[in-house]
GROMACS .gro file of C-alpha atoms in nm:
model
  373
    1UNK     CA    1  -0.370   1.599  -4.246
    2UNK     CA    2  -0.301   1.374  -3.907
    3UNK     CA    3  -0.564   1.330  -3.665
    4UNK     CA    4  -0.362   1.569  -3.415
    5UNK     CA    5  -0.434   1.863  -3.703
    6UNK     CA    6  -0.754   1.763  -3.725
    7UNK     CA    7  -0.862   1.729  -3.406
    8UNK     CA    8  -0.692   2.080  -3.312
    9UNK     CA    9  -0.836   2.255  -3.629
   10UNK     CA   10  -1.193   2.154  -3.509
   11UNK     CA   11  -1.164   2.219  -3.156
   12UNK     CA   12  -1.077   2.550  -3.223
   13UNK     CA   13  -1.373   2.588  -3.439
   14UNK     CA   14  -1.627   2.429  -3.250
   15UNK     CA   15  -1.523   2.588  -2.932
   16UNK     CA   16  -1.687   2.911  -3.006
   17UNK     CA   17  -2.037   3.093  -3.002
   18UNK     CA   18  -2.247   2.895  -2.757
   19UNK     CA   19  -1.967   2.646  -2.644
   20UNK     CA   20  -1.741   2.941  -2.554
   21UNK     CA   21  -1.861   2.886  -2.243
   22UNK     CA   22  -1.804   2.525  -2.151
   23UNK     CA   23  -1.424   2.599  -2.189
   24UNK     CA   24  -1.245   2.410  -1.837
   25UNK     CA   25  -1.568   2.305  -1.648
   26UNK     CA   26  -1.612   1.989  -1.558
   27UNK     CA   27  -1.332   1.730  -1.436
   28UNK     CA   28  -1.348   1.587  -1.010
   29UNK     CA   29  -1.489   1.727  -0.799
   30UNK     CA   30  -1.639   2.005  -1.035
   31UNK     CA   31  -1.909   1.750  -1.204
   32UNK     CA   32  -2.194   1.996  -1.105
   33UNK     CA   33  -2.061   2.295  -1.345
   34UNK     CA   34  -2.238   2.329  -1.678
   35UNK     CA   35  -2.375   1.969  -1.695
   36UNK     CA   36  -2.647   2.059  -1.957
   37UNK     CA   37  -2.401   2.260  -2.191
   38UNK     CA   38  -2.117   1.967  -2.154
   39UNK     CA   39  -2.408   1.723  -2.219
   40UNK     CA   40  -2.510   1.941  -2.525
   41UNK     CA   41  -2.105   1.960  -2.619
   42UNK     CA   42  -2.123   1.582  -2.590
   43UNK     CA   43  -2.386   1.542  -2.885
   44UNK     CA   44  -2.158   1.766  -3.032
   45UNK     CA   45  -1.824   1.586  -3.028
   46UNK     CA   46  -2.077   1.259  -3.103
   47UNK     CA   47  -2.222   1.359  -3.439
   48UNK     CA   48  -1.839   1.532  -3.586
   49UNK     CA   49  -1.692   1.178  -3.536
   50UNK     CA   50  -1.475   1.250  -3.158
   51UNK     CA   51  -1.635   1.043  -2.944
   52UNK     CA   52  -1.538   0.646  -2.926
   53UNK     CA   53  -1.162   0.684  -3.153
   54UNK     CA   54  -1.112   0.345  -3.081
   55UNK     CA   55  -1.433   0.173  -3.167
   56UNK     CA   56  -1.460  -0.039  -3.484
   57UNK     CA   57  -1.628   0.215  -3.741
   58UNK     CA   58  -1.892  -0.014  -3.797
   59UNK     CA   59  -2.061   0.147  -3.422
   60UNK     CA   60  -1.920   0.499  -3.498
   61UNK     CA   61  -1.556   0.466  -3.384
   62UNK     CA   62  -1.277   0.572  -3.599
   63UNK     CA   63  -1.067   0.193  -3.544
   64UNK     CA   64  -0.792   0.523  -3.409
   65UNK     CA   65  -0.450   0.415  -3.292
   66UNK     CA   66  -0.338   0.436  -2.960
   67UNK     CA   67  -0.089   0.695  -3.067
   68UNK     CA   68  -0.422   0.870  -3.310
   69UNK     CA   69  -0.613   0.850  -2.944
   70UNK     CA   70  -0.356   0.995  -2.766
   71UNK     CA   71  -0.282   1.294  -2.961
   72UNK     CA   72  -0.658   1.361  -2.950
   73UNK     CA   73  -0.633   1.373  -2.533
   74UNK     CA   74  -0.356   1.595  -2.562
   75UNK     CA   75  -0.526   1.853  -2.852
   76UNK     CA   76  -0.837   1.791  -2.626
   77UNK     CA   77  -0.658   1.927  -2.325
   78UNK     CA   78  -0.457   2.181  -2.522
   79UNK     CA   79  -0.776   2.363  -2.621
   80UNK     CA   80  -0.926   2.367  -2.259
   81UNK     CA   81  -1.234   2.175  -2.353
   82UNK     CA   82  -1.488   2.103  -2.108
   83UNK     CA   83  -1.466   1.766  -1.940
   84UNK     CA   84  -1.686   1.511  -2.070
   85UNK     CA   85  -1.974   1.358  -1.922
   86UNK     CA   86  -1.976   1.048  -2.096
   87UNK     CA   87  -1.640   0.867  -2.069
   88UNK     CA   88  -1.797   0.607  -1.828
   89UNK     CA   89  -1.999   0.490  -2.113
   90UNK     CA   90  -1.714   0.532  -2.386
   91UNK     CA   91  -1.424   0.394  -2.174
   92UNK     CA   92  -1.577   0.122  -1.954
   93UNK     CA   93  -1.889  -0.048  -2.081
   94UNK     CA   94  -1.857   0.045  -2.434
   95UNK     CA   95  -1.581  -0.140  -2.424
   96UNK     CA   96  -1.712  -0.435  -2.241
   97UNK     CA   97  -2.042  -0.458  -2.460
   98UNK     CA   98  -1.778  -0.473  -2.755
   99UNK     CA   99  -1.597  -0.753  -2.600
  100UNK     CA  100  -1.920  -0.975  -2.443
  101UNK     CA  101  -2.225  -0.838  -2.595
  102UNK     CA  102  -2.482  -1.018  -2.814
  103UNK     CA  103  -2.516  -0.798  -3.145
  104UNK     CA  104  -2.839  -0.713  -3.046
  105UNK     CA  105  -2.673  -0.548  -2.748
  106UNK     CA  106  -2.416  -0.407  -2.938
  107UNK     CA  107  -2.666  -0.237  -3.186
  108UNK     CA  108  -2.901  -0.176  -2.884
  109UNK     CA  109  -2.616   0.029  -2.617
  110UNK     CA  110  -2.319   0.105  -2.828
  111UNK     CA  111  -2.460   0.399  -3.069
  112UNK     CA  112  -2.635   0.600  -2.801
  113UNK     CA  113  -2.309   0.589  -2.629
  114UNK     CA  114  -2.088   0.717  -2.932
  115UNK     CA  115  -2.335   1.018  -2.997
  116UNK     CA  116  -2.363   1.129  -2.685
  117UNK     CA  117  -2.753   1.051  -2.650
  118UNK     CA  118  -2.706   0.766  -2.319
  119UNK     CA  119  -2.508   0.817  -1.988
  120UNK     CA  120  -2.430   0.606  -1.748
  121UNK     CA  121  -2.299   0.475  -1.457
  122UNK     CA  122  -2.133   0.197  -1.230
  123UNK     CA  123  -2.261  -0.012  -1.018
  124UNK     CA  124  -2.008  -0.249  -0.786
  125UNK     CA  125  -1.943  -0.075  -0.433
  126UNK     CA  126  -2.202  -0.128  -0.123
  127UNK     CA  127  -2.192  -0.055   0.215
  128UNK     CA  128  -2.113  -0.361   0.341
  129UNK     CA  129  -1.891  -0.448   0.057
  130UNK     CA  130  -1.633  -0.171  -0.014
  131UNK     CA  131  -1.358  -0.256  -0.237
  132UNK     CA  132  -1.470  -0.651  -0.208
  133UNK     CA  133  -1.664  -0.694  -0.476
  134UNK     CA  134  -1.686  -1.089  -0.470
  135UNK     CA  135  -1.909  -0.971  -0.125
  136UNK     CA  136  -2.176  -0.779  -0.278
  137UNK     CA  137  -2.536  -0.848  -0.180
  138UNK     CA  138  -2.740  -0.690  -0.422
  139UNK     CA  139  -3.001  -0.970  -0.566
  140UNK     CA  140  -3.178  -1.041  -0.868
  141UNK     CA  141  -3.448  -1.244  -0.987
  142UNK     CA  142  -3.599  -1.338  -1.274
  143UNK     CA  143  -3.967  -1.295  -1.339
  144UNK     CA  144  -4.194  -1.327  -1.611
  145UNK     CA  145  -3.920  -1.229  -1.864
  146UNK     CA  146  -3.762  -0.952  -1.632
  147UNK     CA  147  -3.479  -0.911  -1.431
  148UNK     CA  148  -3.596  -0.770  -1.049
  149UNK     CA  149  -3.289  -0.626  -0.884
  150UNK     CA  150  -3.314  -0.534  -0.495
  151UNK     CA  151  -3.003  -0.385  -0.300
  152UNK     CA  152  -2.772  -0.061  -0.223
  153UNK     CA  153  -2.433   0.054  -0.435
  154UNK     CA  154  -2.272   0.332  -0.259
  155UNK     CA  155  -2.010   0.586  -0.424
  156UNK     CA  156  -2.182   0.586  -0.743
  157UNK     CA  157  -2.050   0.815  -0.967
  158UNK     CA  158  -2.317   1.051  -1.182
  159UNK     CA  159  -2.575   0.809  -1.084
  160UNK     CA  160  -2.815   1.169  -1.045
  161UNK     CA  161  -2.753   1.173  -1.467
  162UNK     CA  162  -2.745   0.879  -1.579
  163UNK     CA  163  -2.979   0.684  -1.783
  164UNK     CA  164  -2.805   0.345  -1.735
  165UNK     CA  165  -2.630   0.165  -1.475
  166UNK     CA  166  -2.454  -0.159  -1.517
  167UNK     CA  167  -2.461  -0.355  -1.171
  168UNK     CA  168  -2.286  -0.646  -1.059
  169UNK     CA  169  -2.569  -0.864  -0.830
  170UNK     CA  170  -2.626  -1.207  -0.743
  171UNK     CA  171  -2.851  -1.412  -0.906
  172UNK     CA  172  -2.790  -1.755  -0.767
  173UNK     CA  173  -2.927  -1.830  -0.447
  174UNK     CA  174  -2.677  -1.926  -0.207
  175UNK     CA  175  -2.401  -1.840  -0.394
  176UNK     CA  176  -2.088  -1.693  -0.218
  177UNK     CA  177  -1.828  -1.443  -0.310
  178UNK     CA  178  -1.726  -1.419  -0.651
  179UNK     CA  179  -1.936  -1.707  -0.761
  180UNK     CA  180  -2.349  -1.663  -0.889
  181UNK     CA  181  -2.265  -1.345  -0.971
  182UNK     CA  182  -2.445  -1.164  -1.262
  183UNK     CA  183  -2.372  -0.828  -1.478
  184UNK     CA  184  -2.713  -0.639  -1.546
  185UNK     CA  185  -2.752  -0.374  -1.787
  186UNK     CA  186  -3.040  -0.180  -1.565
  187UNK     CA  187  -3.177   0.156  -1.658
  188UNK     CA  188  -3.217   0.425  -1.393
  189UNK     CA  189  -3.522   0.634  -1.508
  190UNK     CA  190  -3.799   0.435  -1.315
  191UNK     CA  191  -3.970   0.366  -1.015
  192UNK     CA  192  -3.726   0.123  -0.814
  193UNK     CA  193  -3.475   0.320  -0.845
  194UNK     CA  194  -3.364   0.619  -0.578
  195UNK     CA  195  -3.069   0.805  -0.586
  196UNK     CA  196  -2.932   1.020  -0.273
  197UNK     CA  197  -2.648   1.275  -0.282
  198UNK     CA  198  -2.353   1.229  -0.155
  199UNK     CA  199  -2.191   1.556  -0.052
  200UNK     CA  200  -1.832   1.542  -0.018
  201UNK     CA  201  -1.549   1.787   0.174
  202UNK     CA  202  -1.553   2.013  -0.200
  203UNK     CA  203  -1.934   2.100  -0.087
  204UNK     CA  204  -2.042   1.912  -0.411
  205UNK     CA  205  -2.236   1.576  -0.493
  206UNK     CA  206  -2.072   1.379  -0.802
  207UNK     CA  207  -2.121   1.042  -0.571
  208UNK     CA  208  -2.416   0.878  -0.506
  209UNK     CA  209  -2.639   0.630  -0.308
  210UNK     CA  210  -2.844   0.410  -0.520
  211UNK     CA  211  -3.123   0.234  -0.392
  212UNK     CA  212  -3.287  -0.061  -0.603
  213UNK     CA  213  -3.605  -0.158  -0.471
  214UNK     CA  214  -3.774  -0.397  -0.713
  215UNK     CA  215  -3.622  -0.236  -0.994
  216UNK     CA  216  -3.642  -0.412  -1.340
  217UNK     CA  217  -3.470  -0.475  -1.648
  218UNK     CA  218  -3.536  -0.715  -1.984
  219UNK     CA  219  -3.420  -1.040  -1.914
  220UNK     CA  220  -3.215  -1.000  -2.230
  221UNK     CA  221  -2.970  -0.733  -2.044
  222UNK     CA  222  -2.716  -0.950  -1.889
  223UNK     CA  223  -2.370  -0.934  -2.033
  224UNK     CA  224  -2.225  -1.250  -2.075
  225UNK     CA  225  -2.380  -1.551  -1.903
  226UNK     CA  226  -2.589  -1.583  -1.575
  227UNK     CA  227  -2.331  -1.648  -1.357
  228UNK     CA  228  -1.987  -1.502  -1.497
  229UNK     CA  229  -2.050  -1.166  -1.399
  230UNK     CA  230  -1.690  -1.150  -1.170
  231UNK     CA  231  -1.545  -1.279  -1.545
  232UNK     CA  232  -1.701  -0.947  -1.697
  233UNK     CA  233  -1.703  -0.708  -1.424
  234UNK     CA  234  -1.272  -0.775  -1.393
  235UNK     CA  235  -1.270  -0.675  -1.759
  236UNK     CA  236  -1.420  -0.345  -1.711
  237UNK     CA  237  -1.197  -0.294  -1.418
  238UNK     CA  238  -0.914  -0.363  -1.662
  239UNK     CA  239  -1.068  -0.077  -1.879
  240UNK     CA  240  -1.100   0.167  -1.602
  241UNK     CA  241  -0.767   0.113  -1.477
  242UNK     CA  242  -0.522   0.053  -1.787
  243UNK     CA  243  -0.475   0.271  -2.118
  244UNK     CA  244  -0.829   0.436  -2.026
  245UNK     CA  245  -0.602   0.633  -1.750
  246UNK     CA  246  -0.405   0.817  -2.059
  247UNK     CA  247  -0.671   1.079  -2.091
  248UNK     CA  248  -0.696   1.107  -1.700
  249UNK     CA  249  -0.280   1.234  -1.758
  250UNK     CA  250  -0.376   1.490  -1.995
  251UNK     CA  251  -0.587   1.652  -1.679
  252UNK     CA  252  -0.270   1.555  -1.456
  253UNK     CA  253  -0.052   1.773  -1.652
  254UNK     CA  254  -0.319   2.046  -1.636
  255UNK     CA  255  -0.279   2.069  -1.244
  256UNK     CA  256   0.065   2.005  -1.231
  257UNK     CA  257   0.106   2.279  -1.490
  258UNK     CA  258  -0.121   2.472  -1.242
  259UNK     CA  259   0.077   2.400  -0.905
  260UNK     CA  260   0.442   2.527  -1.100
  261UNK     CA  261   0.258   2.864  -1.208
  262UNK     CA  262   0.151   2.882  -0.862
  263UNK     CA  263   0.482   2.786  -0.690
  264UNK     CA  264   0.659   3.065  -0.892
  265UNK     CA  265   0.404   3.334  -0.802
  266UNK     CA  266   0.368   3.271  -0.431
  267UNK     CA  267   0.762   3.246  -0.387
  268UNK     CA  268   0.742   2.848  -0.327
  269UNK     CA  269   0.945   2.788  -0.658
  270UNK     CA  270   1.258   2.940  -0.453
  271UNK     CA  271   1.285   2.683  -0.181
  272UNK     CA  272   1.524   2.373  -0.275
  273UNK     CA  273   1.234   2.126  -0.118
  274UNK     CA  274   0.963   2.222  -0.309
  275UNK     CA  275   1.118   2.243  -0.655
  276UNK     CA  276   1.276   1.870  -0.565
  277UNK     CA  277   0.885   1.760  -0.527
  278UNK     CA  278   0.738   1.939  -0.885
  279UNK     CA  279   1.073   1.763  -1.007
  280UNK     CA  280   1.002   1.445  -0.918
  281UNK     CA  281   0.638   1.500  -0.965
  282UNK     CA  282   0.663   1.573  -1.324
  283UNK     CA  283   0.905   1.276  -1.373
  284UNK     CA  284   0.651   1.081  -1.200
  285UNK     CA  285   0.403   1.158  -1.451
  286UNK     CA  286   0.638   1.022  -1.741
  287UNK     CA  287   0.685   0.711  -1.629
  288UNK     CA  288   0.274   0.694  -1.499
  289UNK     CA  289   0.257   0.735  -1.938
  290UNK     CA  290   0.502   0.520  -1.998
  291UNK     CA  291   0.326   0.235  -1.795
  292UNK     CA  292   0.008   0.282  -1.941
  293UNK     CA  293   0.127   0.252  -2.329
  294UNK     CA  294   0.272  -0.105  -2.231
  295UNK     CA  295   0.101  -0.413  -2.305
  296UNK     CA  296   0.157  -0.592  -2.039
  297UNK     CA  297   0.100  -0.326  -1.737
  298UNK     CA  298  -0.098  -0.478  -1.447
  299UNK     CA  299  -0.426  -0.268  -1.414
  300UNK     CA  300  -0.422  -0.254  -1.051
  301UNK     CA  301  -0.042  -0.107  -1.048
  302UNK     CA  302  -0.121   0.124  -1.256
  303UNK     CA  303  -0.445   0.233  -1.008
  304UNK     CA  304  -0.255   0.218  -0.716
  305UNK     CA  305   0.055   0.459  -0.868
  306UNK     CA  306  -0.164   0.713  -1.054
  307UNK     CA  307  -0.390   0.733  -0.689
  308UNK     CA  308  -0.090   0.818  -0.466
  309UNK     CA  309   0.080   1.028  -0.684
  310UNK     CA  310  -0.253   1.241  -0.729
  311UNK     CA  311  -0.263   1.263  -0.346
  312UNK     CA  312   0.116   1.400  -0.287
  313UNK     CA  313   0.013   1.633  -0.573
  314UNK     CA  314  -0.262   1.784  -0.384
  315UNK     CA  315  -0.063   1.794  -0.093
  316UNK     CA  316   0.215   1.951  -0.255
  317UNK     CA  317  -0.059   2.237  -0.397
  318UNK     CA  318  -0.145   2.275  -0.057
  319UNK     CA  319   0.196   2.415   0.039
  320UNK     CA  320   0.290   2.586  -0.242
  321UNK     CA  321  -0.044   2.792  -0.203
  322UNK     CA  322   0.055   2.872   0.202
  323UNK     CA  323  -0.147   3.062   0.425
  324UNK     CA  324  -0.384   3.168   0.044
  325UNK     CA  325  -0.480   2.748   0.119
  326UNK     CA  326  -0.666   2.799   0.447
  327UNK     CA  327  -0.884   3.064   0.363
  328UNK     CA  328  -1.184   3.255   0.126
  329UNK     CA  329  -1.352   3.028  -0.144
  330UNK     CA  330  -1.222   2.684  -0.268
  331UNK     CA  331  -1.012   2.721  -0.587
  332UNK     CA  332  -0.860   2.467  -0.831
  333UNK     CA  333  -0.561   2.358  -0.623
  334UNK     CA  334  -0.766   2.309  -0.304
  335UNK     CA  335  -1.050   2.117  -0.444
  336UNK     CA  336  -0.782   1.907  -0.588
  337UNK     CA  337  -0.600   1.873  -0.227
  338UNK     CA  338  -0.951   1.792  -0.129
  339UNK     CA  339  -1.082   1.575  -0.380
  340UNK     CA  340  -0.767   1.376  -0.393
  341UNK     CA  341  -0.840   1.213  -0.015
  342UNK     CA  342  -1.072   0.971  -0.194
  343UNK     CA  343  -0.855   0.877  -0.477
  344UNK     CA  344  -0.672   0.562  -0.292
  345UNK     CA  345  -1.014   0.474  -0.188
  346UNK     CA  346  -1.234   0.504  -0.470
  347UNK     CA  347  -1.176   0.221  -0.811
  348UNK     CA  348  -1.091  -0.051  -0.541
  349UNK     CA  349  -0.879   0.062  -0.192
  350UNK     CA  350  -0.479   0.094  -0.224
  351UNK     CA  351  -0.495  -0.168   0.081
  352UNK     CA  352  -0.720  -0.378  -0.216
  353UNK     CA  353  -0.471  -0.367  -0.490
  354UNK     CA  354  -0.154  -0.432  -0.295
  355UNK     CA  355  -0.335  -0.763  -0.158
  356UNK     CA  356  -0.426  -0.840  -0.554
  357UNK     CA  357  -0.109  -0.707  -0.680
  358UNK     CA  358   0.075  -1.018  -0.348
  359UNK     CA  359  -0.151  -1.286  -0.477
  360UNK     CA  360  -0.215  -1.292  -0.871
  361UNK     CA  361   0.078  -1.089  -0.996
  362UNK     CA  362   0.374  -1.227  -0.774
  363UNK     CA  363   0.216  -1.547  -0.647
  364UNK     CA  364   0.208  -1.498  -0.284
  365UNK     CA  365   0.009  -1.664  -0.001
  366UNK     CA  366  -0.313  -1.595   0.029
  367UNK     CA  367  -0.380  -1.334   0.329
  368UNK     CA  368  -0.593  -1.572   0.597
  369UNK     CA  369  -1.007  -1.472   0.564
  370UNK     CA  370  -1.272  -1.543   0.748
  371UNK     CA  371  -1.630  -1.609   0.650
  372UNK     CA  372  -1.871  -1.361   0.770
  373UNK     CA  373  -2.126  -1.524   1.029
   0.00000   0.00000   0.00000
């Protein structure tokens, strides 16, 4: 039997009796819906082997192909399973503990992560930083055999759930930009640590302010050494941007899938314009695929492309839905319209990524900056 008829035989079976429910919650801007049941459903997919394909099997992975991991995304999306909660953990620092942790780190972080047990979240973006991460502010010390981290991140994903944070800080003293900077491994569940709500145009709160006021963590939880966090930190971007996005397509196809249906009922589908736009959308979406699965995509192209084609989606589900778009309570297609304003803004700015994409892809001049005062 393949993985694909595995993974589809199971689904079917384990999405029944109490996780009947958890079918299609979950996913942007719907984070608050069912959190404890998808949580539950995590430790679920954990201990039947479906959570971390691609991690070596001695930490509970399955060493999957890419083509193994992407026929479990599509069965996954196929069977209208709930959207996880811990794919932070699985597709970004997982990942990045596997490629810089100590093996007590590895055997420390990695199998909470694979059985669902851990969540977590990132921390880069601050107010005064935004998509510049060599300019964040957030400090660290070490004393008496603990790191004490002091600062604001801003647009924190989950941070109201999760029992981990890995934040990029500065722990040398004077150090500027992308230099003295350090990547902590800082848990969330204690006293320094606030997190505020963020409420966004949906009416919901998936992002967060996180406040660090003398929080602490073992001065054993850096990843990699004092100093190369910007080395570390670009490799998780790498993560979050590259083949991670496949799974992010299966949910892609899901709303474009949605936005046809709705086309053809509301009488959309018959002008010329609009079926040009679900055309070219779907096309779109193949190549977006096709990008991923090659070795040697750029990251950041493939963050800026998959962020303004969500946006022209949700724009194009805005007029296919008419006059049904302005009123009575937010449905599928209009949280997406909604949600999708922050998606060129969010994982590093479009205006970000074409200055990175200028500079270290093509090898253009440097855009002319100024030290802050």
């Amino acid at each position: 039997m393949t993985l694909r008829h595995e993974a589809r035989a199971w689904l079917e079976s384990a999405l029944t009796g109490e996780f009947a429910h958890a079918r299609g919650l979950g996913g942007p801007g719907r984070e608050h819906e069912g959190h404890d049941i998808r949580h539950a459903w995590e430790r679920h997919l954990g201990r039947a082997g479906w959570t971390c394909l691609g991690w070596p099997k001695e930490y509970g992975g399955r060493a999957a192909s890419l083509e193994d991991q992407i026929a479990f995304h599509e069965e996954y999306a196929r069977a209208d399973a709930p959207a996880r909660v811990g794919h932070i953990g699985e597709g970004l620092i997982g990942p990045t503990i596997l490629d810089f942790g100590t093996q007590e780190q590895k055997d420390r972080f990695l199998p909470p992560i694979q059985r669902g047990d851990e969540l977590w979240c990132q921390g880069y973006s601050e107010p005064e930083a935004g998509s510049d991460l060599a300019g964040v502010q957030t400090r660290a010390v070490l004393d008496d055999g603990e790191w004490v981290v002091t600062g604001q991140k801003v647009w924190t994903s989950l941070a109201h759930v999760a029992d981990w944070c890995f934040v990029l800080c500065r722990t040398e003293a004077g150090s500027k930009r992308h230099h003295g900077l350090s990547y902590l491994l800082v848990p969330m569940r204690q006293a320094g640590v606030e997190v505020r709500p963020i409420k966004q145009l949906t009416g919901t709160a998936e992002f967060n302010e996180v406040f660090f006021d003398g929080a602490r963590t073992a001065a054993q939880n850096i990843l990699g050494a004092r100093g190369e966090g910007w080395r570390v930190a670009m490799a998780t971007l790498g993560y979050e941007r590259g083949v991670s996005t496949l799974g992010q397509q299966v949910g892609f196809q899901r709303e474009l899938s949605k936005v046809i249906a709705t086309a053809k009922r509301t009488g959309a589908f018959g002008d010329p314009l609009v079926r040009d736009r679900l055309a070219r959308s779907w096309l779109e979406l193949r190549i977006m695929r096709l990008n991923a699965l090659r070795p040697d995509t750029e990251p950041t192209i493939a963050k800026l492309y998959w962020s303004r084609w969500h946006q022209r989606l949700g724009e194009l589900a805005q007029d296919v839905l008419g006059k049904e778009g302005l009123v009575g309570e937010l449905d599928d297609l209009q949280r997406l319209y909604l949600f999708s304003r922050a998606d060129t803004i969010y994982a590093g700015s479009s205006e970000i990524q074409l200055n990175i994409i200028a500079e270290r892809a093509l090898g253009l001049p440097r855009e002319p900056r100024t030290e802050p005062r």
